[in-house]
XYZ file of C-alpha atoms in Angstrom:
578
model
C 40.839 47.631 83.216
C 37.212 45.966 82.039
C 36.027 48.939 81.505
C 38.394 49.929 79.064
C 38.746 46.436 77.558
C 34.903 46.414 76.503
C 35.229 50.131 75.148
C 38.473 48.874 73.198
C 36.193 45.533 71.696
C 33.653 48.478 70.894
C 35.549 50.640 68.850
C 36.618 47.849 67.068
C 33.106 46.460 66.290
C 32.406 49.754 64.836
C 35.624 49.868 62.558
C 34.950 46.668 61.242
C 31.478 47.879 60.216
C 32.434 50.919 58.833
C 34.842 49.137 56.059
C 31.998 46.843 55.870
C 29.820 49.405 54.663
C 32.373 51.401 52.690
C 33.019 48.420 50.845
C 29.513 48.041 49.446
C 29.991 51.808 47.634
C 31.769 51.035 44.119
C 32.880 55.381 43.301
C 34.137 55.694 46.777
C 37.471 55.641 48.465
C 38.740 53.917 51.216
C 39.698 56.263 53.799
C 43.050 55.817 56.137
C 42.910 54.932 59.657
C 45.419 56.232 62.312
C 45.710 53.271 64.802
C 47.089 54.196 68.155
C 49.066 51.755 70.272
C 48.503 51.649 73.586
C 51.051 49.087 74.788
C 53.394 47.825 72.741
C 54.404 44.272 72.606
C 57.553 42.922 74.357
C 58.273 39.273 73.501
C 59.838 37.353 76.696
C 61.785 33.925 76.442
C 58.294 31.774 77.415
C 56.566 33.118 73.909
C 59.603 32.351 71.636
C 59.876 29.139 73.128
C 57.394 27.392 71.123
C 55.302 28.925 67.986
C 52.147 27.735 68.197
C 50.053 26.969 65.404
C 47.076 29.502 66.057
C 48.603 31.706 68.478
C 46.711 34.285 71.009
C 47.007 37.424 70.643
C 46.761 39.736 73.511
C 47.293 42.859 71.866
C 45.227 46.135 72.602
C 44.467 46.324 69.624
C 44.189 43.873 66.752
C 42.931 44.435 63.394
C 42.705 42.178 59.906
C 44.845 42.476 57.058
C 43.513 43.816 54.092
C 43.567 41.724 51.090
C 45.382 43.343 48.131
C 43.441 42.561 44.562
C 45.751 43.037 41.260
C 44.701 43.422 38.038
C 46.362 44.120 34.639
C 45.259 46.467 31.825
C 45.613 44.773 28.535
C 44.719 45.299 25.300
C 45.727 43.637 21.771
C 48.299 44.696 19.952
C 48.784 44.169 16.226
C 51.239 42.560 14.723
C 51.880 41.526 10.882
C 54.660 38.631 11.756
C 53.873 35.221 10.945
C 56.297 32.422 12.319
C 57.409 30.030 9.628
C 57.184 26.256 10.161
C 59.973 24.880 11.963
C 62.385 22.639 10.348
C 65.148 20.306 11.250
C 68.829 21.501 9.952
C 70.096 20.901 7.399
C 73.205 17.846 8.103
C 76.108 17.491 5.833
C 76.086 13.162 5.632
C 78.641 11.798 3.019
C 77.159 9.846 0.224
C 76.350 6.391 0.968
C 78.732 3.665 -1.705
C 76.580 1.700 -3.590
C 77.740 -1.831 -2.436
C 78.475 -4.746 -5.742
C 78.303 -8.220 -4.931
C 81.150 -9.296 -7.111
C 84.463 -7.672 -8.274
C 88.074 -8.313 -10.635
C 91.131 -7.010 -10.496
C 93.943 -7.495 -12.046
C 97.303 -6.412 -12.117
C 100.514 -6.318 -14.269
C 104.722 -5.221 -13.000
C 107.951 -5.683 -13.198
C 109.728 -9.312 -12.944
C 106.880 -10.910 -15.042
C 104.407 -10.236 -12.143
C 101.037 -11.053 -12.721
C 98.228 -10.778 -10.389
C 94.790 -11.383 -10.374
C 91.795 -12.084 -8.383
C 87.724 -12.785 -9.257
C 85.169 -12.684 -6.107
C 81.610 -13.685 -6.614
C 78.647 -13.960 -4.514
C 75.013 -15.148 -5.066
C 72.038 -14.877 -3.108
C 69.618 -18.273 -3.881
C 67.624 -17.609 -1.186
C 66.060 -15.626 1.511
C 68.277 -17.673 3.932
C 70.849 -19.236 1.398
C 74.354 -17.838 -0.421
C 76.825 -19.173 -2.306
C 80.415 -17.247 -3.196
C 83.995 -18.313 -4.574
C 87.157 -16.538 -4.872
C 89.740 -17.254 -7.555
C 93.122 -15.941 -6.416
C 96.675 -15.648 -8.828
C 100.087 -14.620 -7.894
C 103.282 -15.351 -10.296
C 106.401 -13.769 -11.184
C 108.795 -14.957 -13.685
C 111.797 -13.907 -11.610
C 114.794 -11.726 -11.801
C 116.679 -11.083 -9.631
C 120.409 -9.616 -10.203
C 122.893 -11.889 -9.130
C 120.745 -15.015 -9.209
C 122.263 -18.149 -10.958
C 119.163 -20.637 -10.468
C 115.537 -19.888 -11.424
C 114.068 -17.965 -9.196
C 110.826 -17.793 -10.107
C 107.075 -18.354 -8.293
C 103.304 -18.602 -8.555
C 100.627 -19.560 -6.412
C 97.123 -19.977 -7.317
C 93.947 -20.742 -5.522
C 90.447 -21.241 -5.603
C 88.116 -21.615 -2.451
C 83.857 -21.961 -2.822
C 81.728 -21.028 0.050
C 77.903 -22.180 0.902
C 76.703 -20.055 3.454
C 72.979 -20.686 5.188
C 71.784 -18.077 7.603
C 68.277 -18.945 9.232
C 67.419 -17.432 12.705
C 68.347 -19.877 15.503
C 70.998 -21.087 13.379
C 74.246 -19.989 10.738
C 76.387 -22.553 8.896
C 78.726 -22.088 6.215
C 80.469 -25.150 4.496
C 83.508 -24.422 2.334
C 85.913 -25.802 -0.549
C 88.886 -24.924 -1.263
C 92.112 -26.235 -3.497
C 95.894 -24.578 -3.209
C 98.508 -25.014 -6.179
C 102.384 -23.674 -5.586
C 105.926 -23.284 -7.067
C 108.675 -22.141 -5.554
C 112.454 -22.779 -6.715
C 115.307 -23.173 -4.062
C 117.284 -20.730 -5.779
C 119.244 -19.737 -2.576
C 122.388 -21.055 -3.826
C 126.083 -20.426 -1.047
C 128.999 -18.931 -3.573
C 131.356 -20.330 -5.240
C 129.612 -23.232 -7.413
C 130.899 -24.046 -10.557
C 128.880 -23.633 -13.434
C 128.720 -27.708 -13.989
C 126.838 -27.922 -10.332
C 124.878 -25.750 -10.733
C 123.788 -26.552 -14.628
C 122.648 -29.812 -12.700
C 120.085 -28.592 -10.623
C 116.401 -28.363 -10.769
C 115.544 -26.099 -8.138
C 111.434 -26.639 -8.714
C 109.391 -27.485 -6.045
C 105.710 -27.429 -6.153
C 102.697 -27.870 -3.061
C 99.002 -29.089 -3.452
C 96.495 -28.090 -0.620
C 93.098 -29.440 -0.370
C 90.462 -28.596 2.255
C 87.077 -29.116 3.476
C 85.337 -28.021 6.167
C 82.292 -26.279 7.841
C 81.066 -23.532 10.661
C 78.123 -23.405 12.346
C 76.582 -21.357 15.384
C 73.356 -21.834 17.352
C 71.042 -19.703 19.095
C 68.914 -20.317 22.362
C 70.973 -23.544 22.716
C 74.026 -24.660 25.358
C 76.006 -25.639 21.780
C 77.237 -22.335 21.359
C 79.300 -22.743 17.980
C 81.933 -25.382 16.136
C 83.947 -25.621 13.360
C 85.279 -28.917 11.517
C 88.095 -28.769 8.868
C 89.774 -31.532 7.006
C 92.987 -30.516 5.270
C 95.423 -32.816 2.775
C 98.606 -31.993 1.717
C 101.510 -33.087 -0.123
C 103.993 -31.700 -2.537
C 106.515 -32.877 -5.751
C 108.909 -35.247 -3.961
C 106.309 -37.358 -2.458
C 105.369 -35.689 1.160
C 101.914 -36.420 2.195
C 99.829 -35.488 5.462
C 96.509 -35.479 6.709
C 95.106 -33.516 9.188
C 91.623 -33.461 10.752
C 91.009 -30.393 13.309
C 87.152 -30.179 15.060
C 86.348 -27.601 18.156
C 82.798 -27.518 20.366
C 82.184 -24.810 21.941
C 79.153 -25.304 24.942
C 78.079 -22.625 27.390
C 76.094 -23.576 30.933
C 74.775 -21.401 33.754
C 75.490 -22.988 37.149
C 75.374 -20.363 40.198
C 74.525 -17.475 38.120
C 77.454 -17.914 36.587
C 78.057 -18.971 32.672
C 80.730 -21.320 32.539
C 82.399 -21.568 28.664
C 83.753 -24.575 27.462
C 85.438 -25.151 24.395
C 86.606 -28.586 23.281
C 89.125 -29.825 20.808
C 90.917 -32.579 18.184
C 93.479 -32.035 16.556
C 95.127 -34.777 14.399
C 97.760 -34.920 12.101
C 99.384 -37.832 10.146
C 101.724 -38.082 7.067
C 104.775 -39.533 5.611
C 107.748 -37.237 4.257
C 109.383 -37.212 0.700
C 112.407 -40.069 1.855
C 113.370 -43.160 3.483
C 115.494 -43.156 6.542
C 118.971 -45.040 6.382
C 116.852 -48.359 6.980
C 114.567 -47.875 4.288
C 111.385 -47.094 6.610
C 109.220 -44.043 5.947
C 109.758 -41.529 7.814
C 105.739 -41.427 9.340
C 104.495 -39.711 12.225
C 100.980 -39.201 13.592
C 99.611 -37.577 16.615
C 96.614 -36.568 18.123
C 95.571 -33.657 20.812
C 92.571 -33.668 22.669
C 92.018 -30.346 24.549
C 89.258 -29.024 27.056
C 88.975 -25.304 27.982
C 86.332 -24.350 30.380
C 86.489 -20.676 31.397
C 83.627 -18.318 33.144
C 84.134 -14.372 33.777
C 83.339 -11.723 36.450
C 82.574 -8.560 36.355
C 82.583 -6.157 39.545
C 82.677 -2.624 39.391
C 85.818 -1.623 36.376
C 86.996 -5.178 36.944
C 86.523 -7.799 34.380
C 87.787 -11.184 35.256
C 88.253 -14.394 32.999
C 89.485 -17.785 35.036
C 89.371 -20.905 33.325
C 92.087 -23.468 32.490
C 93.579 -25.238 29.727
C 93.740 -29.411 29.661
C 95.505 -31.476 26.791
C 96.430 -34.967 26.721
C 98.690 -35.763 23.920
C 98.886 -39.135 22.524
C 102.441 -39.951 19.364
C 100.733 -43.349 17.937
C 103.767 -43.710 16.000
C 105.918 -43.785 19.128
C 103.501 -45.331 21.374
C 103.254 -42.349 23.836
C 101.189 -40.288 25.176
C 101.488 -36.650 28.208
C 98.686 -35.076 29.646
C 99.433 -31.403 29.643
C 97.499 -28.562 32.110
C 97.817 -24.657 31.754
C 96.243 -21.728 33.593
C 93.773 -19.406 31.388
C 93.447 -16.226 33.588
C 93.161 -13.001 32.307
C 92.230 -9.610 33.667
C 91.406 -6.241 33.223
C 90.881 -2.943 35.398
C 89.620 0.869 34.156
C 91.790 2.941 36.023
C 90.357 5.815 34.206
C 87.188 5.051 32.322
C 88.484 4.725 28.299
C 91.572 6.460 28.756
C 93.207 3.902 31.032
C 92.932 0.176 31.259
C 95.227 -2.097 33.204
C 95.245 -5.702 31.768
C 97.152 -8.851 32.185
C 97.199 -12.586 31.938
C 98.677 -16.033 32.651
C 98.000 -18.325 29.482
C 99.235 -21.387 27.935
C 98.894 -23.859 25.766
C 99.565 -27.012 23.513
C 100.400 -25.741 19.798
C 100.898 -28.508 16.800
C 103.222 -27.943 14.162
C 102.902 -29.342 10.516
C 104.683 -29.727 7.519
C 102.200 -27.299 5.891
C 102.927 -24.785 8.440
C 106.600 -25.003 7.860
C 106.305 -24.353 4.170
C 103.990 -21.607 4.247
C 106.020 -19.868 6.804
C 109.347 -20.930 4.632
C 108.605 -21.941 1.490
C 112.720 -23.058 0.999
C 112.385 -25.685 3.808
C 113.785 -29.460 2.747
C 111.202 -32.655 2.136
C 113.444 -35.031 3.822
C 113.005 -33.282 7.605
C 112.774 -35.981 9.781
C 109.910 -37.218 11.954
C 111.414 -35.584 15.338
C 110.702 -32.501 13.249
C 106.864 -32.951 13.622
C 106.132 -32.598 17.349
C 103.838 -30.145 19.105
C 105.268 -27.040 21.186
C 104.713 -26.935 24.820
C 104.107 -23.116 25.724
C 104.089 -24.096 29.603
C 103.094 -20.254 30.474
C 102.474 -16.755 28.900
C 103.141 -14.052 31.704
C 101.705 -10.785 30.253
C 100.941 -7.222 31.748
C 100.144 -4.060 30.129
C 98.318 -0.917 29.983
C 95.814 0.343 26.346
C 93.365 3.157 26.505
C 92.876 6.310 24.681
C 95.512 9.670 24.541
C 92.721 11.080 23.185
C 89.134 10.781 21.598
C 90.964 9.493 18.046
C 94.154 8.096 19.308
C 94.118 4.638 21.165
C 97.504 3.090 22.116
C 98.752 0.125 23.788
C 101.578 -1.005 25.758
C 102.590 -4.466 26.836
C 105.350 -6.511 28.460
C 105.107 -10.214 28.923
C 107.678 -13.086 29.432
C 107.328 -16.711 27.922
C 108.566 -20.665 28.221
C 108.032 -22.803 25.353
C 109.471 -26.478 25.011
C 110.095 -27.498 21.861
C 109.755 -24.060 20.014
C 110.370 -24.649 15.969
C 113.195 -23.075 14.739
C 114.769 -22.902 10.769
C 118.448 -23.663 10.321
C 120.357 -23.546 7.015
C 121.068 -27.191 5.569
C 124.920 -28.052 5.192
C 126.313 -28.470 1.816
C 128.534 -31.799 1.562
C 131.131 -32.062 -1.608
C 131.452 -35.679 -0.695
C 127.808 -36.399 0.307
C 124.804 -37.414 -2.114
C 123.110 -34.548 -3.332
C 119.145 -33.771 -4.359
C 118.308 -30.688 -5.676
C 117.532 -28.893 -2.542
C 121.087 -30.308 -0.698
C 123.511 -27.417 -2.277
C 123.077 -25.566 0.710
C 119.769 -24.365 -0.393
C 117.307 -25.528 1.986
C 116.061 -25.194 5.081
C 115.445 -28.247 8.236
C 113.546 -27.908 11.550
C 115.219 -27.863 14.700
C 113.563 -27.554 18.606
C 114.926 -26.086 21.497
C 113.336 -24.889 24.905
C 113.016 -21.069 24.630
C 112.401 -18.380 26.973
C 111.270 -14.570 25.257
C 111.110 -11.557 26.684
C 109.437 -9.138 24.407
C 107.822 -5.727 24.610
C 104.794 -4.435 22.979
C 103.782 -0.662 21.864
C 101.020 0.314 18.943
C 99.641 3.380 18.624
C 96.610 3.646 16.069
C 95.187 7.315 15.315
C 92.336 9.324 13.238
C 94.271 12.179 12.026
C 90.757 13.544 10.430
C 87.904 11.615 8.525
C 90.093 10.172 5.715
C 93.799 9.690 7.460
C 94.440 7.036 9.702
C 97.921 6.188 10.803
C 99.431 3.969 13.109
C 102.617 2.163 14.405
C 103.984 -0.598 16.648
C 107.079 -1.563 17.636
C 108.172 -5.405 19.171
C 111.511 -5.510 21.459
C 112.648 -9.628 22.087
C 115.422 -11.514 24.227
C 115.446 -14.529 23.956
C 117.481 -17.281 25.898
C 118.067 -20.709 24.189
C 118.841 -24.020 25.823
C 120.425 -26.454 23.738
C 121.320 -23.804 20.425
C 123.545 -21.259 19.960
C 120.975 -18.931 18.830
C 117.314 -18.522 18.676
C 118.577 -19.099 14.546
C 115.932 -16.340 12.169
C 114.380 -14.657 14.522
C 114.439 -11.175 15.357
C 114.979 -9.132 18.048
C 113.478 -5.907 16.997
C 110.453 -5.384 14.641
C 108.310 -1.563 13.740
C 105.726 -1.088 11.614
C 103.937 2.013 10.546
C 100.801 2.534 7.444
C 99.606 5.556 6.567
C 95.801 5.735 4.846
C 95.200 9.120 3.174
C 92.560 9.154 1.213
C 92.397 12.907 -1.095
C 89.028 14.126 -2.516
C 86.395 11.647 -3.120
C 88.440 10.033 -5.871
C 92.490 9.301 -4.863
C 93.397 7.236 -2.391
C 97.239 7.289 -1.029
C 98.347 4.154 1.547
C 101.883 3.284 2.678
C 103.547 0.868 4.568
C 106.755 1.120 6.261
C 108.471 -1.583 8.020
C 111.825 -2.427 9.601
C 113.527 -5.994 10.838
C 116.051 -6.328 12.567
C 118.897 -8.480 12.820
C 118.874 -12.403 12.649
C 121.292 -15.157 13.544
C 121.467 -18.122 11.072
C 123.695 -21.633 11.190
C 126.522 -21.566 8.201
C 128.331 -24.862 7.802
C 130.036 -25.900 4.079
C 132.356 -28.383 3.187
C 134.534 -27.030 0.545
C 138.186 -29.073 -0.085
C 140.125 -28.345 1.388
C 138.271 -25.824 3.494
C 135.404 -26.732 5.852
C 133.578 -23.537 7.196
C 131.021 -23.486 9.662
C 129.723 -20.718 12.352
C 127.320 -18.189 13.357
C 126.462 -15.247 10.672
C 124.345 -12.749 11.151
C 121.990 -11.299 8.916
C 121.800 -7.647 8.797
C 118.883 -5.720 8.973
C 116.969 -4.496 6.357
C 114.531 -1.786 5.640
C 111.211 -2.031 3.291
C 108.853 0.330 2.408
C 105.394 0.087 -0.008
C 103.046 2.826 -1.539
C 99.941 2.032 -2.875
C 97.974 4.748 -5.136
C 94.097 4.203 -6.084
C 91.894 6.640 -8.376
C 88.527 6.041 -8.768
C 87.120 6.560 -11.833
C 83.511 5.654 -10.957
C 81.715 3.476 -8.335
C 82.897 0.654 -10.267
C 86.186 1.353 -11.802
C 89.136 1.551 -9.632
C 92.876 2.055 -11.339
C 95.683 1.151 -8.531
C 99.541 1.515 -8.619
C 101.315 -0.731 -6.043
C 105.304 0.304 -5.496
C 107.047 -2.199 -3.141
C 110.238 -2.217 -1.743
C 110.910 1.581 -2.675
C 114.421 1.195 -1.624
C 115.578 -1.166 -4.363
C 117.379 -3.103 -1.159
C 118.555 -6.804 -2.272
C 117.533 -7.677 1.536
C 117.727 -11.221 2.674
C 114.978 -12.787 4.839
C 116.169 -16.093 4.781
C 120.455 -16.799 4.158
C 121.168 -16.831 0.208
C 118.363 -15.939 -0.548
C 117.711 -12.093 -1.854
C 114.611 -10.531 -2.886
C 113.051 -8.723 -5.363
C 114.246 -5.130 -6.365
C 112.031 -2.047 -6.509
C 108.513 -3.718 -7.965
C 106.080 -1.787 -9.985
C 102.492 -2.987 -10.691
C 100.038 -1.211 -12.345
C 96.403 -2.494 -12.379
C 92.430 -2.337 -11.775
C 89.749 -3.013 -10.172
C 85.865 -3.389 -11.431
C 82.558 -4.290 -9.031
C 79.816 -5.489 -10.909
C 76.455 -7.782 -10.042
C 74.884 -10.486 -12.435
């Protein structure tokens, strides 16, 4: 066996030497070699148990593998192709519209309507600017079937100064407004003698001054101050001062935002009481609203509270109020479905000026008990919002609210045997308060149908539960609003607004000899549609046509007060720089 092994070794060495010698010759080919395996390899379990890093081979004949080298024979190919330089593809982009600092708008229409606006602004340094706005809207009236003068007008002037620096932004505002309305909403069956003796005109004046400011890199974030003085042609005056600073602190890695509120209101209503004393009032509300936000995964929770202290200086009464301020949102399906909910409350001031802004036919001889704050005990709500598609947004909301001393407008009675002022012929409204609970449902869809078309519709349904009053006077249970805007080419723009207001309840009480009429009257629901058509003649000049109350409905927003019918206003806007 040893001799055979030695012979095998000798044969292997001879083969290796012969291959080495042949490899040194350039032009000679490598011959083939036949290898006879004396003994086939039969693996055993022990061989397969572990493969060594350098296994020992026990075959009787083993040869080293031949290293084969590959080479590619390449040759040049002539080509006349010359690639052009790469460049970005052309992108269609809309032409940027030139912006102007100032504009003037003027419109004229039937009912001798005049609508004018002038806005100017000027930069006086790198950080400072000034601006002003003058507005006027008037109509000489002419509503069919109205016995008294129904003209109105409102004119306002607003001035502003602004300063924008790196760490401080602030502006100061100053303004004045003058309004004229007429108590033209007389009940039926008045004689011409009574009508001729009524002067329905009344006038409102309002002056204000205020400032707003915000700081960067400071715990004091922002604040606002405002003083407002309001008076009318019947001797009523009202002063209001409002301050609202905001702070932000960081405690235990949480940012605590705190808002402080001071809201002071005082005034004198236009007539003396039965004892000859002036109807004066004065109420101050102090508030504090701390809150912080928690963000975790898809949750966002705002936790806070509202604390108010109300002081009635005329009656030496004070009271403390505490409200929850908690809201939360959860991304259920990204931005396509977001669940939100909350529990909030608050103390809201009521004022004579706020009443006249909502209902200009309110009487100036309100009692001082008509100027008290509304206590919104709680407002709990849940809802969903998100996207139905990339360009379609939706909102759904259900809410239940409890309010104490909620203000309501109620029709004033006419007493044939009483003393009468110009607003005491059943043509004005008083303010009453009641504790009301409201269940409301709200839904809205907004869609960008294309780059040039937008559409929106929303609806609100309310169910009111009163405590003392028979009805929630003049509050509607249903309101639907829809709008559509279309841009046609580069010159034309068309927008429309359609709204529907449901039935409202009103108190009707009129004393005529010998009959005495009183009870609940239903104000019918109404539908209104408005249309705007604009034509852009140039980058500076745009013409427009406004059509209001297209259905020509003489509906009543307030009892005995029909509105103007079909209205047409034609005008133009001009943009300019100094």
